[in-house]
mmCIF file of C-alpha atoms and ligand atoms in Angstrom:
data_model
loop_
_atom_site.group_PDB
_atom_site.id
_atom_site.type_symbol
_atom_site.label_atom_id
_atom_site.label_comp_id
_atom_site.label_asym_id
_atom_site.label_seq_id
_atom_site.Cartn_x
_atom_site.Cartn_y
_atom_site.Cartn_z
ATOM 1 C CA UNK A 1 -8.988 -4.643 26.663
ATOM 2 C CA UNK A 2 -8.456 -0.925 26.195
ATOM 3 C CA UNK A 3 -6.527 0.603 23.332
ATOM 4 C CA UNK A 4 -5.677 4.042 22.010
ATOM 5 C CA UNK A 5 -7.089 4.609 18.553
ATOM 6 C CA UNK A 6 -7.577 7.282 15.915
ATOM 7 C CA UNK A 7 -11.337 7.250 15.352
ATOM 8 C CA UNK A 8 -12.847 8.061 11.960
ATOM 9 C CA UNK A 9 -15.983 9.846 13.187
ATOM 10 C CA UNK A 10 -17.411 11.055 9.888
ATOM 11 C CA UNK A 11 -16.508 11.901 6.315
ATOM 12 C CA UNK A 12 -14.107 14.754 5.490
ATOM 13 C CA UNK A 13 -13.307 15.235 9.177
ATOM 14 C CA UNK A 14 -9.963 14.893 10.958
ATOM 15 C CA UNK A 15 -9.592 11.652 12.917
ATOM 16 C CA UNK A 16 -9.915 11.945 16.697
ATOM 17 C CA UNK A 17 -7.672 10.067 19.110
ATOM 18 C CA UNK A 18 -9.585 8.289 21.874
ATOM 19 C CA UNK A 19 -9.533 5.248 24.113
ATOM 20 C CA UNK A 20 -11.567 2.350 22.767
ATOM 21 C CA UNK A 21 -12.481 -1.162 23.876
ATOM 22 C CA UNK A 22 -11.079 -4.118 21.851
ATOM 23 C CA UNK A 23 -12.565 -7.647 21.818
ATOM 24 C CA UNK A 24 -10.795 -10.832 22.765
ATOM 25 C CA UNK A 25 -9.743 -12.814 19.674
ATOM 26 C CA UNK A 26 -12.404 -15.210 18.394
ATOM 27 C CA UNK A 27 -11.810 -18.487 16.545
ATOM 28 C CA UNK A 28 -9.179 -18.035 13.844
ATOM 29 C CA UNK A 29 -8.312 -14.528 15.050
ATOM 30 C CA UNK A 30 -5.305 -12.939 16.704
ATOM 31 C CA UNK A 31 -4.933 -9.895 18.926
ATOM 32 C CA UNK A 32 -1.890 -7.913 17.789
ATOM 33 C CA UNK A 33 -0.262 -5.176 19.858
ATOM 34 C CA UNK A 34 0.449 -2.645 17.145
ATOM 35 C CA UNK A 35 3.919 -1.120 17.465
ATOM 36 C CA UNK A 36 3.545 1.137 14.439
ATOM 37 C CA UNK A 37 1.260 1.538 11.455
ATOM 38 C CA UNK A 38 2.014 3.058 8.092
ATOM 39 C CA UNK A 39 -0.288 5.712 6.676
ATOM 40 C CA UNK A 40 -1.412 4.960 3.117
ATOM 41 C CA UNK A 41 -3.210 7.021 0.483
ATOM 42 C CA UNK A 42 -6.130 4.614 0.834
ATOM 43 C CA UNK A 43 -6.763 5.733 4.433
ATOM 44 C CA UNK A 44 -7.393 9.255 3.145
ATOM 45 C CA UNK A 45 -9.574 7.863 0.339
ATOM 46 C CA UNK A 46 -11.768 6.169 2.977
ATOM 47 C CA UNK A 47 -11.901 9.281 5.160
ATOM 48 C CA UNK A 48 -13.057 11.263 2.126
ATOM 49 C CA UNK A 49 -15.687 8.761 0.953
ATOM 50 C CA UNK A 50 -13.843 7.426 -2.083
ATOM 51 C CA UNK A 51 -13.765 4.009 -0.458
ATOM 52 C CA UNK A 52 -17.034 3.178 1.277
ATOM 53 C CA UNK A 53 -15.892 2.187 4.776
ATOM 54 C CA UNK A 54 -18.656 2.996 7.288
ATOM 55 C CA UNK A 55 -18.114 5.614 10.012
ATOM 56 C CA UNK A 56 -17.658 5.623 12.907
ATOM 57 C CA UNK A 57 -14.750 3.255 12.880
ATOM 58 C CA UNK A 58 -10.986 2.898 12.815
ATOM 59 C CA UNK A 59 -8.877 3.060 9.639
ATOM 60 C CA UNK A 60 -5.277 1.959 9.115
ATOM 61 C CA UNK A 61 -4.060 -1.020 7.112
ATOM 62 C CA UNK A 62 -0.287 -1.122 7.419
ATOM 63 C CA UNK A 63 -0.008 -2.491 10.942
ATOM 64 C CA UNK A 64 2.968 -4.307 12.426
ATOM 65 C CA UNK A 65 3.530 -5.455 15.953
ATOM 66 C CA UNK A 66 3.595 -8.406 18.304
ATOM 67 C CA UNK A 67 0.991 -11.144 18.747
ATOM 68 C CA UNK A 68 -0.618 -10.613 22.163
ATOM 69 C CA UNK A 69 -3.208 -13.406 22.121
ATOM 70 C CA UNK A 70 -4.651 -15.952 19.708
ATOM 71 C CA UNK A 71 -8.125 -17.430 19.385
ATOM 72 C CA UNK A 72 -9.177 -21.053 19.026
ATOM 73 C CA UNK A 73 -7.686 -22.992 16.131
ATOM 74 C CA UNK A 74 -4.814 -20.599 15.371
ATOM 75 C CA UNK A 75 -1.616 -22.461 14.538
ATOM 76 C CA UNK A 76 0.386 -20.204 12.204
ATOM 77 C CA UNK A 77 1.415 -17.670 14.881
ATOM 78 C CA UNK A 78 2.044 -17.717 18.644
ATOM 79 C CA UNK A 79 1.992 -15.114 21.392
ATOM 80 C CA UNK A 80 5.182 -13.041 21.209
ATOM 81 C CA UNK A 81 5.719 -13.441 17.464
ATOM 82 C CA UNK A 82 6.592 -10.290 15.555
ATOM 83 C CA UNK A 83 4.179 -9.889 12.660
ATOM 84 C CA UNK A 84 3.119 -7.674 9.791
ATOM 85 C CA UNK A 85 -0.623 -7.693 9.194
ATOM 86 C CA UNK A 86 -1.023 -8.550 5.523
ATOM 87 C CA UNK A 87 -4.117 -8.269 3.353
ATOM 88 C CA UNK A 88 -7.030 -10.504 4.372
ATOM 89 C CA UNK A 89 -8.044 -13.405 2.131
ATOM 90 C CA UNK A 90 -10.637 -16.140 2.390
ATOM 91 C CA UNK A 91 -8.388 -19.041 1.401
ATOM 92 C CA UNK A 92 -11.134 -20.955 -0.369
ATOM 93 C CA UNK A 93 -12.224 -18.977 -3.448
ATOM 94 C CA UNK A 94 -10.905 -19.747 -6.931
ATOM 95 C CA UNK A 95 -8.322 -16.930 -6.869
ATOM 96 C CA UNK A 96 -7.038 -17.766 -3.387
ATOM 97 C CA UNK A 97 -6.758 -21.411 -4.412
ATOM 98 C CA UNK A 98 -4.931 -20.282 -7.560
ATOM 99 C CA UNK A 99 -2.225 -18.582 -5.486
ATOM 100 C CA UNK A 100 -3.526 -15.030 -6.020
ATOM 101 C CA UNK A 101 -4.999 -14.008 -2.651
ATOM 102 C CA UNK A 102 -4.773 -10.299 -3.557
ATOM 103 C CA UNK A 103 -7.685 -11.016 -5.893
ATOM 104 C CA UNK A 104 -9.703 -12.919 -3.288
ATOM 105 C CA UNK A 105 -13.350 -12.868 -4.366
ATOM 106 C CA UNK A 106 -14.269 -11.880 -0.798
ATOM 107 C CA UNK A 107 -11.826 -8.947 -0.810
ATOM 108 C CA UNK A 108 -14.525 -6.269 -0.892
ATOM 109 C CA UNK A 109 -16.342 -7.372 2.272
ATOM 110 C CA UNK A 110 -13.056 -8.308 3.965
ATOM 111 C CA UNK A 111 -11.598 -4.806 3.539
ATOM 112 C CA UNK A 112 -14.543 -2.420 3.807
ATOM 113 C CA UNK A 113 -17.510 -4.106 5.518
ATOM 114 C CA UNK A 114 -16.347 -2.748 8.874
ATOM 115 C CA UNK A 115 -17.292 -5.969 10.627
ATOM 116 C CA UNK A 116 -16.454 -9.646 10.845
ATOM 117 C CA UNK A 117 -18.302 -11.998 8.472
ATOM 118 C CA UNK A 118 -20.957 -12.559 11.164
ATOM 119 C CA UNK A 119 -21.684 -8.824 11.319
ATOM 120 C CA UNK A 120 -20.032 -8.230 14.704
ATOM 121 C CA UNK A 121 -17.400 -5.551 15.209
ATOM 122 C CA UNK A 122 -14.206 -5.931 17.257
ATOM 123 C CA UNK A 123 -14.186 -2.339 18.557
ATOM 124 C CA UNK A 124 -16.444 -0.306 20.851
ATOM 125 C CA UNK A 125 -16.385 3.115 22.419
ATOM 126 C CA UNK A 126 -16.004 3.204 26.189
ATOM 127 C CA UNK A 127 -19.782 3.829 26.403
ATOM 128 C CA UNK A 128 -20.323 0.455 24.687
ATOM 129 C CA UNK A 129 -21.483 1.740 21.293
ATOM 130 C CA UNK A 130 -20.019 -0.089 18.302
ATOM 131 C CA UNK A 131 -17.142 1.189 16.187
ATOM 132 C CA UNK A 132 -16.509 -0.363 12.795
ATOM 133 C CA UNK A 133 -13.363 -2.477 12.713
ATOM 134 C CA UNK A 134 -11.509 -4.716 10.265
ATOM 135 C CA UNK A 135 -10.580 -1.975 7.779
ATOM 136 C CA UNK A 136 -8.506 -4.106 5.371
ATOM 137 C CA UNK A 137 -9.091 -6.751 8.018
ATOM 138 C CA UNK A 138 -7.078 -4.844 10.619
ATOM 139 C CA UNK A 139 -7.987 -1.201 11.540
ATOM 140 C CA UNK A 140 -4.385 -0.604 12.601
ATOM 141 C CA UNK A 141 -4.623 3.062 13.647
ATOM 142 C CA UNK A 142 -4.886 1.687 17.183
ATOM 143 C CA UNK A 143 -2.572 0.214 19.778
ATOM 144 C CA UNK A 144 -4.317 -3.180 19.451
ATOM 145 C CA UNK A 145 -5.903 -4.890 16.462
ATOM 146 C CA UNK A 146 -8.108 -7.933 16.081
ATOM 147 C CA UNK A 147 -7.447 -9.611 12.749
ATOM 148 C CA UNK A 148 -7.651 -12.956 10.981
ATOM 149 C CA UNK A 149 -4.567 -14.976 11.899
ATOM 150 C CA UNK A 150 -4.340 -16.127 8.266
ATOM 151 C CA UNK A 151 -3.496 -12.547 7.252
ATOM 152 C CA UNK A 152 -0.492 -12.384 9.573
ATOM 153 C CA UNK A 153 3.049 -12.536 8.246
ATOM 154 C CA UNK A 154 5.547 -13.710 10.866
ATOM 155 C CA UNK A 155 8.856 -11.868 10.510
ATOM 156 C CA UNK A 156 12.331 -12.515 11.962
ATOM 157 C CA UNK A 157 12.681 -11.978 15.712
ATOM 158 C CA UNK A 158 15.482 -9.443 15.199
ATOM 159 C CA UNK A 159 13.524 -7.280 12.723
ATOM 160 C CA UNK A 160 12.744 -3.665 13.741
ATOM 161 C CA UNK A 161 8.986 -4.045 13.717
ATOM 162 C CA UNK A 162 8.439 -0.276 13.952
ATOM 163 C CA UNK A 163 9.539 0.002 10.306
ATOM 164 C CA UNK A 164 7.677 -2.980 8.864
ATOM 165 C CA UNK A 165 4.056 -1.833 8.643
ATOM 166 C CA UNK A 166 4.339 -0.176 5.209
ATOM 167 C CA UNK A 167 5.392 -3.539 3.772
ATOM 168 C CA UNK A 168 1.749 -4.590 4.203
ATOM 169 C CA UNK A 169 0.459 -2.316 1.457
ATOM 170 C CA UNK A 170 2.221 0.657 -0.136
ATOM 171 C CA UNK A 171 5.739 -0.708 -0.376
ATOM 172 C CA UNK A 172 4.550 -4.147 -1.536
ATOM 173 C CA UNK A 173 2.197 -2.541 -4.045
ATOM 174 C CA UNK A 174 5.037 -0.831 -5.880
ATOM 175 C CA UNK A 175 7.691 -3.510 -5.469
ATOM 176 C CA UNK A 176 5.392 -6.461 -6.135
ATOM 177 C CA UNK A 177 4.052 -4.889 -9.320
ATOM 178 C CA UNK A 178 7.585 -4.949 -10.724
ATOM 179 C CA UNK A 179 8.856 -8.200 -9.186
ATOM 180 C CA UNK A 180 5.700 -10.352 -9.279
ATOM 181 C CA UNK A 181 3.716 -8.973 -12.189
ATOM 182 C CA UNK A 182 5.647 -6.938 -14.793
ATOM 183 C CA UNK A 183 9.026 -8.710 -14.485
ATOM 184 C CA UNK A 184 10.904 -6.413 -16.882
ATOM 185 C CA UNK A 185 13.225 -8.315 -19.176
ATOM 186 C CA UNK A 186 16.929 -7.494 -19.631
ATOM 187 C CA UNK A 187 17.451 -4.229 -21.452
ATOM 188 C CA UNK A 188 13.899 -3.029 -21.025
ATOM 189 C CA UNK A 189 12.669 0.421 -20.084
ATOM 190 C CA UNK A 190 10.358 1.073 -17.149
ATOM 191 C CA UNK A 191 8.634 4.432 -16.669
ATOM 192 C CA UNK A 192 7.223 5.091 -13.214
ATOM 193 C CA UNK A 193 4.737 7.940 -12.971
ATOM 194 C CA UNK A 194 4.462 9.215 -9.390
ATOM 195 C CA UNK A 195 7.336 9.200 -6.899
ATOM 196 C CA UNK A 196 5.436 8.616 -3.685
ATOM 197 C CA UNK A 197 5.892 5.514 -1.554
ATOM 198 C CA UNK A 198 4.442 3.203 -4.209
ATOM 199 C CA UNK A 199 6.383 4.715 -7.112
ATOM 200 C CA UNK A 200 9.703 4.849 -5.265
ATOM 201 C CA UNK A 201 9.224 1.222 -4.185
ATOM 202 C CA UNK A 202 8.753 0.394 -7.857
ATOM 203 C CA UNK A 203 11.987 2.276 -8.634
ATOM 204 C CA UNK A 204 13.890 0.289 -5.981
ATOM 205 C CA UNK A 205 12.422 -2.970 -7.279
ATOM 206 C CA UNK A 206 13.226 -2.093 -10.896
ATOM 207 C CA UNK A 207 16.846 -1.540 -9.880
ATOM 208 C CA UNK A 208 16.887 -5.188 -8.774
ATOM 209 C CA UNK A 209 16.114 -6.232 -12.378
ATOM 210 C CA UNK A 210 18.119 -5.912 -15.593
ATOM 211 C CA UNK A 211 15.998 -3.007 -16.870
ATOM 212 C CA UNK A 212 18.380 -0.435 -18.329
ATOM 213 C CA UNK A 213 16.104 2.618 -18.264
ATOM 214 C CA UNK A 214 14.276 3.296 -14.984
ATOM 215 C CA UNK A 215 12.560 6.643 -15.458
ATOM 216 C CA UNK A 216 10.832 8.387 -12.545
ATOM 217 C CA UNK A 217 8.267 11.077 -13.378
ATOM 218 C CA UNK A 218 6.955 13.501 -10.754
ATOM 219 C CA UNK A 219 6.227 17.170 -10.111
ATOM 220 C CA UNK A 220 8.330 17.486 -6.943
ATOM 221 C CA UNK A 221 12.067 17.980 -7.477
ATOM 222 C CA UNK A 222 12.864 16.635 -3.998
ATOM 223 C CA UNK A 223 11.200 13.334 -4.812
ATOM 224 C CA UNK A 224 13.030 13.055 -8.115
ATOM 225 C CA UNK A 225 16.342 13.587 -6.352
ATOM 226 C CA UNK A 226 15.438 10.730 -4.010
ATOM 227 C CA UNK A 227 14.306 8.618 -6.974
ATOM 228 C CA UNK A 228 17.766 8.952 -8.503
ATOM 229 C CA UNK A 229 19.407 7.963 -5.234
ATOM 230 C CA UNK A 230 17.158 4.904 -5.050
ATOM 231 C CA UNK A 231 17.850 3.689 -8.578
ATOM 232 C CA UNK A 232 16.177 5.831 -11.228
ATOM 233 C CA UNK A 233 18.499 6.150 -14.224
ATOM 234 C CA UNK A 234 16.638 9.219 -15.506
ATOM 235 C CA UNK A 235 13.988 11.543 -14.111
ATOM 236 C CA UNK A 236 11.360 13.781 -15.689
ATOM 237 C CA UNK A 237 10.124 16.841 -13.808
ATOM 238 C CA UNK A 238 6.611 17.473 -15.122
ATOM 239 C CA UNK A 239 6.826 21.032 -13.818
ATOM 240 C CA UNK A 240 9.758 21.714 -16.131
ATOM 241 C CA UNK A 241 8.879 19.562 -19.164
ATOM 242 C CA UNK A 242 5.941 20.412 -21.405
ATOM 243 C CA UNK A 243 5.294 16.865 -22.609
ATOM 244 C CA UNK A 244 6.456 13.985 -20.389
ATOM 245 C CA UNK A 245 5.498 11.425 -23.052
ATOM 246 C CA UNK A 246 7.840 13.086 -25.547
ATOM 247 C CA UNK A 247 10.528 13.213 -22.862
ATOM 248 C CA UNK A 248 10.171 9.451 -22.290
ATOM 249 C CA UNK A 249 10.492 8.773 -26.010
ATOM 250 C CA UNK A 250 13.566 10.945 -26.219
ATOM 251 C CA UNK A 251 15.245 9.085 -23.353
ATOM 252 C CA UNK A 252 14.340 5.637 -24.661
ATOM 253 C CA UNK A 253 14.826 6.401 -28.344
ATOM 254 C CA UNK A 254 11.175 5.442 -28.876
ATOM 255 C CA UNK A 255 8.340 4.157 -26.738
ATOM 256 C CA UNK A 256 9.068 2.500 -23.400
ATOM 257 C CA UNK A 257 8.368 -1.171 -22.645
ATOM 258 C CA UNK A 258 6.587 -0.689 -19.334
ATOM 259 C CA UNK A 259 4.820 2.301 -17.764
ATOM 260 C CA UNK A 260 3.188 2.363 -14.348
ATOM 261 C CA UNK A 261 0.652 4.859 -13.033
ATOM 262 C CA UNK A 262 1.485 4.899 -9.334
ATOM 263 C CA UNK A 263 -0.367 8.190 -8.856
ATOM 264 C CA UNK A 264 -3.897 6.844 -9.255
ATOM 265 C CA UNK A 265 -4.696 9.756 -11.559
ATOM 266 C CA UNK A 266 -6.491 9.072 -14.855
ATOM 267 C CA UNK A 267 -4.717 11.916 -16.671
ATOM 268 C CA UNK A 268 -1.391 10.483 -15.588
ATOM 269 C CA UNK A 269 -2.599 7.029 -16.590
ATOM 270 C CA UNK A 270 -3.212 8.311 -20.109
ATOM 271 C CA UNK A 271 0.333 9.657 -20.247
ATOM 272 C CA UNK A 272 1.622 6.312 -19.009
ATOM 273 C CA UNK A 273 -0.380 4.499 -21.699
ATOM 274 C CA UNK A 274 0.936 6.838 -24.376
ATOM 275 C CA UNK A 275 4.501 6.248 -23.142
ATOM 276 C CA UNK A 276 4.535 2.607 -24.252
ATOM 277 C CA UNK A 277 4.285 1.321 -27.791
ATOM 278 C CA UNK A 278 3.571 -1.926 -29.612
ATOM 279 C CA UNK A 279 3.590 -4.865 -27.181
ATOM 280 C CA UNK A 280 4.332 -2.491 -24.336
ATOM 281 C CA UNK A 281 2.513 -2.753 -21.024
ATOM 282 C CA UNK A 282 0.802 0.010 -19.087
ATOM 283 C CA UNK A 283 -0.120 -0.852 -15.516
ATOM 284 C CA UNK A 284 -2.706 0.665 -13.200
ATOM 285 C CA UNK A 285 -1.128 0.653 -9.745
ATOM 286 C CA UNK A 286 -2.375 3.558 -7.614
ATOM 287 C CA UNK A 287 -5.927 3.857 -6.296
ATOM 288 C CA UNK A 288 -8.089 6.558 -7.943
ATOM 289 C CA UNK A 289 -11.253 8.196 -6.560
ATOM 290 C CA UNK A 290 -14.471 6.168 -6.750
ATOM 291 C CA UNK A 291 -16.102 6.192 -10.184
ATOM 292 C CA UNK A 292 -12.941 7.190 -12.056
ATOM 293 C CA UNK A 293 -12.804 6.075 -15.697
ATOM 294 C CA UNK A 294 -10.311 6.621 -18.486
ATOM 295 C CA UNK A 295 -10.011 6.641 -22.276
ATOM 296 C CA UNK A 296 -7.173 5.386 -24.470
ATOM 297 C CA UNK A 297 -6.253 5.836 -28.106
ATOM 298 C CA UNK A 298 -7.788 2.880 -29.906
ATOM 299 C CA UNK A 299 -5.343 2.277 -32.716
ATOM 300 C CA UNK A 300 -2.127 2.413 -30.711
ATOM 301 C CA UNK A 301 -3.699 0.183 -28.049
ATOM 302 C CA UNK A 302 -4.838 -2.307 -30.696
ATOM 303 C CA UNK A 303 -1.227 -2.696 -31.761
ATOM 304 C CA UNK A 304 -0.427 -5.195 -29.069
ATOM 305 C CA UNK A 305 -0.449 -2.871 -26.084
ATOM 306 C CA UNK A 306 -1.348 -4.513 -22.781
ATOM 307 C CA UNK A 307 -3.356 -2.638 -20.165
ATOM 308 C CA UNK A 308 -3.259 -4.348 -16.769
ATOM 309 C CA UNK A 309 -4.429 -3.600 -13.265
ATOM 310 C CA UNK A 310 -2.064 -4.848 -10.554
ATOM 311 C CA UNK A 311 -3.545 -4.910 -7.088
ATOM 312 C CA UNK A 312 -1.354 -4.712 -4.009
ATOM 313 C CA UNK A 313 1.687 -6.052 -5.824
ATOM 314 C CA UNK A 314 0.022 -9.447 -6.334
ATOM 315 C CA UNK A 315 1.528 -12.633 -4.932
ATOM 316 C CA UNK A 316 1.433 -13.829 -1.356
ATOM 317 C CA UNK A 317 2.154 -11.494 1.548
ATOM 318 C CA UNK A 318 4.277 -14.051 3.412
ATOM 319 C CA UNK A 319 6.798 -14.478 0.613
ATOM 320 C CA UNK A 320 6.874 -10.908 -0.701
ATOM 321 C CA UNK A 321 7.142 -9.189 2.704
ATOM 322 C CA UNK A 322 9.878 -11.497 3.970
ATOM 323 C CA UNK A 323 11.773 -11.114 0.700
ATOM 324 C CA UNK A 324 11.654 -7.325 1.019
ATOM 325 C CA UNK A 325 12.827 -7.533 4.656
ATOM 326 C CA UNK A 326 15.832 -9.628 3.591
ATOM 327 C CA UNK A 327 16.641 -7.329 0.658
ATOM 328 C CA UNK A 328 16.440 -4.366 3.028
ATOM 329 C CA UNK A 329 18.848 -6.014 5.482
ATOM 330 C CA UNK A 330 21.242 -6.573 2.568
ATOM 331 C CA UNK A 331 21.067 -2.885 1.636
ATOM 332 C CA UNK A 332 19.401 -3.693 -1.679
ATOM 333 C CA UNK A 333 15.939 -2.315 -0.932
ATOM 334 C CA UNK A 334 16.347 0.712 1.356
ATOM 335 C CA UNK A 335 12.645 1.446 1.780
ATOM 336 C CA UNK A 336 13.286 2.710 5.319
ATOM 337 C CA UNK A 337 14.565 5.923 3.715
ATOM 338 C CA UNK A 338 10.960 6.754 2.791
ATOM 339 C CA UNK A 339 9.710 6.622 6.383
ATOM 340 C CA UNK A 340 9.110 9.448 8.837
ATOM 341 C CA UNK A 341 7.623 8.564 12.211
ATOM 342 C CA UNK A 342 4.802 10.424 13.948
ATOM 343 C CA UNK A 343 3.149 9.704 17.302
ATOM 344 C CA UNK A 344 -0.454 8.447 17.025
ATOM 345 C CA UNK A 345 -1.687 11.812 18.340
ATOM 346 C CA UNK A 346 -0.365 13.437 15.164
ATOM 347 C CA UNK A 347 -2.322 11.168 12.812
ATOM 348 C CA UNK A 348 -3.953 14.115 11.027
ATOM 349 C CA UNK A 349 -0.621 15.897 10.593
ATOM 350 C CA UNK A 350 0.744 12.653 9.149
ATOM 351 C CA UNK A 351 -2.132 12.379 6.671
ATOM 352 C CA UNK A 352 -1.678 16.010 5.640
ATOM 353 C CA UNK A 353 2.103 15.697 5.278
ATOM 354 C CA UNK A 354 1.568 12.675 3.035
ATOM 355 C CA UNK A 355 -1.066 14.487 0.979
ATOM 356 C CA UNK A 356 1.193 17.510 0.441
ATOM 357 C CA UNK A 357 4.057 15.231 -0.495
ATOM 358 C CA UNK A 358 6.598 16.477 2.012
ATOM 359 C CA UNK A 359 6.601 13.115 3.795
ATOM 360 C CA UNK A 360 6.693 10.056 1.571
ATOM 361 C CA UNK A 361 5.640 7.376 4.034
ATOM 362 C CA UNK A 362 4.414 8.506 7.450
ATOM 363 C CA UNK A 363 4.404 5.823 10.120
ATOM 364 C CA UNK A 364 2.383 6.223 13.317
ATOM 365 C CA UNK A 365 4.001 4.939 16.481
ATOM 366 C CA UNK A 366 1.537 3.685 19.045
ATOM 367 C CA UNK A 367 1.780 4.549 22.730
ATOM 368 C CA UNK A 368 3.036 1.478 24.572
HETATM 369 ZN ZN1 ZN B 1 -10.498 -15.858 -1.505
HETATM 370 ZN ZN1 ZN B 2 -2.759 0.944 1.221
#
C-alpha cells in the first residue's frame, strides 16, 4: 500500500515529502489511515539528534484517523473505527501491570528503535530500501501508519478526528500532569512555566481544579494573553520582569505549592524549583536536549520539597484521551484553540512555526 510521508532523511535537515510503501498489518497490528497528525517538540528533538531515532525514517507521534485494516488477533478495534494512536506499551512489565503504561519498561525500544520487536520495519521507499518506522510506535507523519492495536484509543464516531491527534502526546502531557499526577488541592497555587501546547493544556486542566492561583510564565505576550483566556489567574512576562521567582512569591504571598517546567529548559526548571517552598512540588514535564542535567539548592529542597518527573501525563491513554474529548465537547477544555492546520507538504513550515512560537500546536492534514 502506498502512502504520502514526510521522510526524515538525516539529522538537522528539513523533512522531505515522498511516496512510500507501507506493510500490511501483522499479528496484533492495525493499519490506520491518518487523517491528521499533531507536530510535537519531540519530533524536532529527534530530527536534531536529541532523541536517537535512526534515519532514514518517518517521525510523527500524534496521529489520529480511521482503522483501515487489522492483523490477526486484534479485537479492541475494527475497520472503520475512529482512533487516536496513543503511546505504545508492552502490557506485561511491572509498570504496565501496575496501571502506569507511560512508564512501560519497554518504552525506549518501543518509541525509538525504528522497527518492530523482530527488527523488521513497516515502511520502505518505492525502490524497496527500508525506512525506519514505529516512531513512538506510529510514525504518523504519513497518510497511513502501522501500529500496535493495543496503543489505539477508539473515540466517538461523531468526533472530528482531524483535531484529535495532539491528544496523543502534547495535550495529554500537560493536562494529565495536573489531573493524574499533581492533583492540586483546593486553594493551592500552580505555576506553569512555558505557555506552549503542554503548558497551556496544564493551564486548562488547572482551571478544572479548585486551585486558586494559576500562574502562567512565558516570554511571549501573545501566549500569555491566550493563557489568561484559557484560565490563568495571573501571568508573568519574563521579558518584562527581572525575577520571575520573586514575582511568583509576590502573587502567592510566599512560595507556590506546585510549579511545572513545561519548557524542558534546565534554567527554567531551576526557577520552577525555586518557586515552591516547604512541601511544595516541582515537576519536570517538558523534554530537554539529550544529556541535560540540573542543580538545585540543597537546603530548601531538603525542607520537604518534592521533585518529580511526569511523563506523558501518566495514566492510561484510553481514559485520559476520552475524558479530554468529552470535556472539550462540554466547552470545559478548549484545546482546539491551540491548533493551526497545515497540509503535509508544509511539514517543515509547521515545525519552524512551532519552534518560533507563533503557532502553538501545528497539525498536519494528510492528503486523502
Ligand atoms: Zn510495559
Ligand atoms: Zn510528543
